Amino acid sequence: MLRRSLSSFVLVISVLISSYVAMAEVSGDGDSSSSAAVHIIYTEKPLSEEAEAFHLRTLASVLGSEEAAKKALIYSYKNAASGFSAKLTPEQVSQISKLPGVLQVVPSRTLQLHSGPGMLHSGPGIHKKM
């Protein structure tokens, strides 16, 4: 149970970090892809190929080339969940949502923690012996 919780926590932190990096990259661009935004694409776990290869192939089918897919791919999730984050336009989101193996496409969001630095492990009873 603890291992599963830890895996979920690591996945959430990875998503938050990649989203933060991606948002910084998106806001720094001044090109024609200004309508593009970072999305997280959840996929079925591929059985016959490596996860990142499957993610690139799925993305390339919408973007037109493997080179464009590599440029748009921000992160490939392989352990706790299968999927990837990528910078996509609304039209590309619509296209990729219809592909076989794609389970869900959601916009990436940056969330704020409710406690400040140093407050995560404070309070009585946090480190009790069992």
PDB file of C-alpha atoms in Angstrom:
ATOM      1  CA  MET A   1       0.000   0.000   0.000  1.00  0.00           C
ATOM      2  CA  LEU A   2       2.826   2.374   0.930  1.00  0.00           C
ATOM      3  CA  ARG A   3       4.641   1.583  -2.304  1.00  0.00           C
ATOM      4  CA  ARG A   4       1.524   2.372  -4.336  1.00  0.00           C
ATOM      5  CA  SER A   5       1.042   5.676  -2.483  1.00  0.00           C
ATOM      6  CA  LEU A   6       4.682   6.553  -3.059  1.00  0.00           C
ATOM      7  CA  SER A   7       4.343   5.772  -6.784  1.00  0.00           C
ATOM      8  CA  SER A   8       1.271   7.988  -7.019  1.00  0.00           C
ATOM      9  CA  PHE A   9       3.051  10.783  -5.154  1.00  0.00           C
ATOM     10  CA  VAL A  10       6.069  10.545  -7.480  1.00  0.00           C
ATOM     11  CA  LEU A  11       3.755  10.665 -10.520  1.00  0.00           C
ATOM     12  CA  VAL A  12       1.958  13.768  -9.223  1.00  0.00           C
ATOM     13  CA  ILE A  13       5.246  15.530  -8.464  1.00  0.00           C
ATOM     14  CA  SER A  14       6.591  14.592 -11.920  1.00  0.00           C
ATOM     15  CA  VAL A  15       3.477  15.962 -13.582  1.00  0.00           C
ATOM     16  CA  LEU A  16       3.710  19.194 -11.595  1.00  0.00           C
ATOM     17  CA  ILE A  17       7.395  19.670 -12.407  1.00  0.00           C
ATOM     18  CA  SER A  18       7.005  18.905 -16.102  1.00  0.00           C
ATOM     19  CA  SER A  19       3.958  21.164 -16.251  1.00  0.00           C
ATOM     20  CA  TYR A  20       5.893  23.995 -14.613  1.00  0.00           C
ATOM     21  CA  VAL A  21       8.786  23.598 -17.066  1.00  0.00           C
ATOM     22  CA  ALA A  22       6.418  23.317 -20.004  1.00  0.00           C
ATOM     23  CA  MET A  23       4.435  26.378 -18.975  1.00  0.00           C
ATOM     24  CA  ALA A  24       7.665  28.367 -18.758  1.00  0.00           C
ATOM     25  CA  GLU A  25       8.589  27.205 -22.268  1.00  0.00           C
ATOM     26  CA  VAL A  26       5.117  27.967 -23.629  1.00  0.00           C
ATOM     27  CA  SER A  27       5.035  31.468 -22.168  1.00  0.00           C
ATOM     28  CA  GLY A  28       8.503  32.166 -23.567  1.00  0.00           C
ATOM     29  CA  ASP A  29       7.573  31.299 -27.154  1.00  0.00           C
ATOM     30  CA  GLY A  30       6.605  34.017 -29.579  1.00  0.00           C
ATOM     31  CA  ASP A  31       5.950  31.788 -32.573  1.00  0.00           C
ATOM     32  CA  SER A  32       2.776  30.949 -34.452  1.00  0.00           C
ATOM     33  CA  SER A  33       1.943  28.074 -32.099  1.00  0.00           C
ATOM     34  CA  SER A  34       0.733  30.519 -29.467  1.00  0.00           C
ATOM     35  CA  SER A  35      -2.625  28.724 -29.310  1.00  0.00           C
ATOM     36  CA  ALA A  36      -0.799  25.544 -28.293  1.00  0.00           C
ATOM     37  CA  ALA A  37      -0.888  24.536 -24.645  1.00  0.00           C
ATOM     38  CA  VAL A  38       0.562  21.701 -22.629  1.00  0.00           C
ATOM     39  CA  HIS A  39      -1.682  18.655 -22.284  1.00  0.00           C
ATOM     40  CA  ILE A  40      -1.259  15.316 -20.576  1.00  0.00           C
ATOM     41  CA  ILE A  41      -2.235  12.407 -22.804  1.00  0.00           C
ATOM     42  CA  TYR A  42      -3.024   9.180 -20.939  1.00  0.00           C
ATOM     43  CA  THR A  43      -2.589   6.047 -23.032  1.00  0.00           C
ATOM     44  CA  GLU A  44      -2.971   2.328 -22.709  1.00  0.00           C
ATOM     45  CA  LYS A  45       0.258   0.666 -21.656  1.00  0.00           C
ATOM     46  CA  PRO A  46       1.893  -0.611 -24.863  1.00  0.00           C
ATOM     47  CA  LEU A  47       2.597  -4.335 -24.886  1.00  0.00           C
ATOM     48  CA  SER A  48       4.697  -4.765 -28.021  1.00  0.00           C
ATOM     49  CA  GLU A  49       7.020  -1.729 -27.843  1.00  0.00           C
ATOM     50  CA  GLU A  50       8.743   0.636 -25.453  1.00  0.00           C
ATOM     51  CA  ALA A  51       6.420   3.243 -23.920  1.00  0.00           C
ATOM     52  CA  GLU A  52       8.322   6.281 -25.225  1.00  0.00           C
ATOM     53  CA  ALA A  53       8.408   4.856 -28.777  1.00  0.00           C
ATOM     54  CA  PHE A  54       4.629   4.319 -28.610  1.00  0.00           C
ATOM     55  CA  HIS A  55       4.114   7.843 -27.287  1.00  0.00           C
ATOM     56  CA  LEU A  56       6.260   9.354 -30.055  1.00  0.00           C
ATOM     57  CA  ARG A  57       4.488   7.300 -32.732  1.00  0.00           C
ATOM     58  CA  THR A  58       1.069   8.375 -31.406  1.00  0.00           C
ATOM     59  CA  LEU A  59       2.121  12.027 -31.333  1.00  0.00           C
ATOM     60  CA  ALA A  60       3.777  11.822 -34.773  1.00  0.00           C
ATOM     61  CA  SER A  61       0.532  10.548 -36.313  1.00  0.00           C
ATOM     62  CA  VAL A  62      -1.070  13.888 -35.413  1.00  0.00           C
ATOM     63  CA  LEU A  63       1.900  16.210 -35.936  1.00  0.00           C
ATOM     64  CA  GLY A  64       3.045  14.683 -39.220  1.00  0.00           C
ATOM     65  CA  SER A  65       6.606  13.613 -38.404  1.00  0.00           C
ATOM     66  CA  GLU A  66       8.752  12.021 -35.737  1.00  0.00           C
ATOM     67  CA  GLU A  67      10.875  15.178 -35.637  1.00  0.00           C
ATOM     68  CA  ALA A  68       7.829  17.329 -34.837  1.00  0.00           C
ATOM     69  CA  ALA A  69       6.743  14.772 -32.217  1.00  0.00           C
ATOM     70  CA  LYS A  70      10.156  14.852 -30.514  1.00  0.00           C
ATOM     71  CA  LYS A  71      10.015  18.645 -30.445  1.00  0.00           C
ATOM     72  CA  ALA A  72       6.502  18.707 -28.935  1.00  0.00           C
ATOM     73  CA  LEU A  73       7.026  15.873 -26.436  1.00  0.00           C
ATOM     74  CA  ILE A  74       7.757  17.228 -22.970  1.00  0.00           C
ATOM     75  CA  TYR A  75       7.752  14.071 -20.854  1.00  0.00           C
ATOM     76  CA  SER A  76       6.925  10.401 -21.265  1.00  0.00           C
ATOM     77  CA  TYR A  77       5.267   8.686 -18.276  1.00  0.00           C
ATOM     78  CA  LYS A  78       6.128   4.986 -18.060  1.00  0.00           C
ATOM     79  CA  ASN A  79       5.829   3.687 -14.495  1.00  0.00           C
ATOM     80  CA  ALA A  80       2.756   4.537 -12.412  1.00  0.00           C
ATOM     81  CA  ALA A  81       0.788   5.514 -15.513  1.00  0.00           C
ATOM     82  CA  SER A  82       1.293   5.368 -19.253  1.00  0.00           C
ATOM     83  CA  GLY A  83       1.128   8.604 -21.174  1.00  0.00           C
ATOM     84  CA  PHE A  84       2.982  11.745 -22.096  1.00  0.00           C
ATOM     85  CA  SER A  85       2.798  15.497 -21.927  1.00  0.00           C
ATOM     86  CA  ALA A  86       3.063  17.565 -25.068  1.00  0.00           C
ATOM     87  CA  LYS A  87       2.390  21.044 -26.406  1.00  0.00           C
ATOM     88  CA  LEU A  88      -0.721  20.780 -28.617  1.00  0.00           C
ATOM     89  CA  THR A  89      -3.172  23.091 -30.348  1.00  0.00           C
ATOM     90  CA  PRO A  90      -6.930  22.595 -29.781  1.00  0.00           C
ATOM     91  CA  GLU A  91      -7.217  20.918 -33.208  1.00  0.00           C
ATOM     92  CA  GLN A  92      -4.379  18.515 -32.374  1.00  0.00           C
ATOM     93  CA  VAL A  93      -6.042  17.696 -29.038  1.00  0.00           C
ATOM     94  CA  SER A  94      -9.229  16.814 -30.910  1.00  0.00           C
ATOM     95  CA  GLN A  95      -7.319  14.585 -33.359  1.00  0.00           C
ATOM     96  CA  ILE A  96      -5.207  12.768 -30.781  1.00  0.00           C
ATOM     97  CA  SER A  97      -8.244  12.139 -28.552  1.00  0.00           C
ATOM     98  CA  LYS A  98      -9.736   9.954 -31.301  1.00  0.00           C
ATOM     99  CA  LEU A  99      -6.685   7.712 -31.749  1.00  0.00           C
ATOM    100  CA  PRO A 100      -6.729   4.077 -30.627  1.00  0.00           C
ATOM    101  CA  GLY A 101      -4.892   3.603 -27.355  1.00  0.00           C
ATOM    102  CA  VAL A 102      -5.507   7.170 -26.165  1.00  0.00           C
ATOM    103  CA  LEU A 103      -7.598   7.048 -22.998  1.00  0.00           C
ATOM    104  CA  GLN A 104      -7.841  10.704 -21.993  1.00  0.00           C
ATOM    105  CA  VAL A 105      -6.384  14.121 -22.846  1.00  0.00           C
ATOM    106  CA  VAL A 106      -6.381  16.786 -20.151  1.00  0.00           C
ATOM    107  CA  PRO A 107      -4.902  20.276 -20.015  1.00  0.00           C
ATOM    108  CA  SER A 108      -1.902  20.534 -17.741  1.00  0.00           C
ATOM    109  CA  ARG A 109      -2.426  22.704 -14.673  1.00  0.00           C
ATOM    110  CA  THR A 110      -0.072  24.145 -12.102  1.00  0.00           C
ATOM    111  CA  LEU A 111      -1.369  23.677  -8.577  1.00  0.00           C
ATOM    112  CA  GLN A 112      -0.303  25.526  -5.442  1.00  0.00           C
ATOM    113  CA  LEU A 113       0.386  23.708  -2.185  1.00  0.00           C
ATOM    114  CA  HIS A 114      -1.690  24.898   0.770  1.00  0.00           C
ATOM    115  CA  SER A 115       1.262  24.987   3.140  1.00  0.00           C
ATOM    116  CA  GLY A 116       4.454  26.942   2.764  1.00  0.00           C
ATOM    117  CA  PRO A 117       8.052  25.718   2.791  1.00  0.00           C
ATOM    118  CA  GLY A 118       8.986  24.006   6.045  1.00  0.00           C
ATOM    119  CA  MET A 119       5.338  23.355   6.895  1.00  0.00           C
ATOM    120  CA  LEU A 120       5.005  19.995   5.158  1.00  0.00           C
ATOM    121  CA  HIS A 121       6.157  17.875   8.118  1.00  0.00           C
ATOM    122  CA  SER A 122       5.274  20.065  11.075  1.00  0.00           C
ATOM    123  CA  GLY A 123       2.708  19.259  13.688  1.00  0.00           C
ATOM    124  CA  PRO A 124       2.309  16.813  16.522  1.00  0.00           C
ATOM    125  CA  GLY A 125       2.063  13.111  15.904  1.00  0.00           C
ATOM    126  CA  ILE A 126       3.661  13.068  12.450  1.00  0.00           C
ATOM    127  CA  HIS A 127       6.430  10.593  13.344  1.00  0.00           C
ATOM    128  CA  LYS A 128       4.725   8.181  15.725  1.00  0.00           C
ATOM    129  CA  LYS A 129       6.132   4.704  16.258  1.00  0.00           C
ATOM    130  CA  MET A 130       3.789   1.895  15.408  1.00  0.00           C
TER     131      MET A 130
END
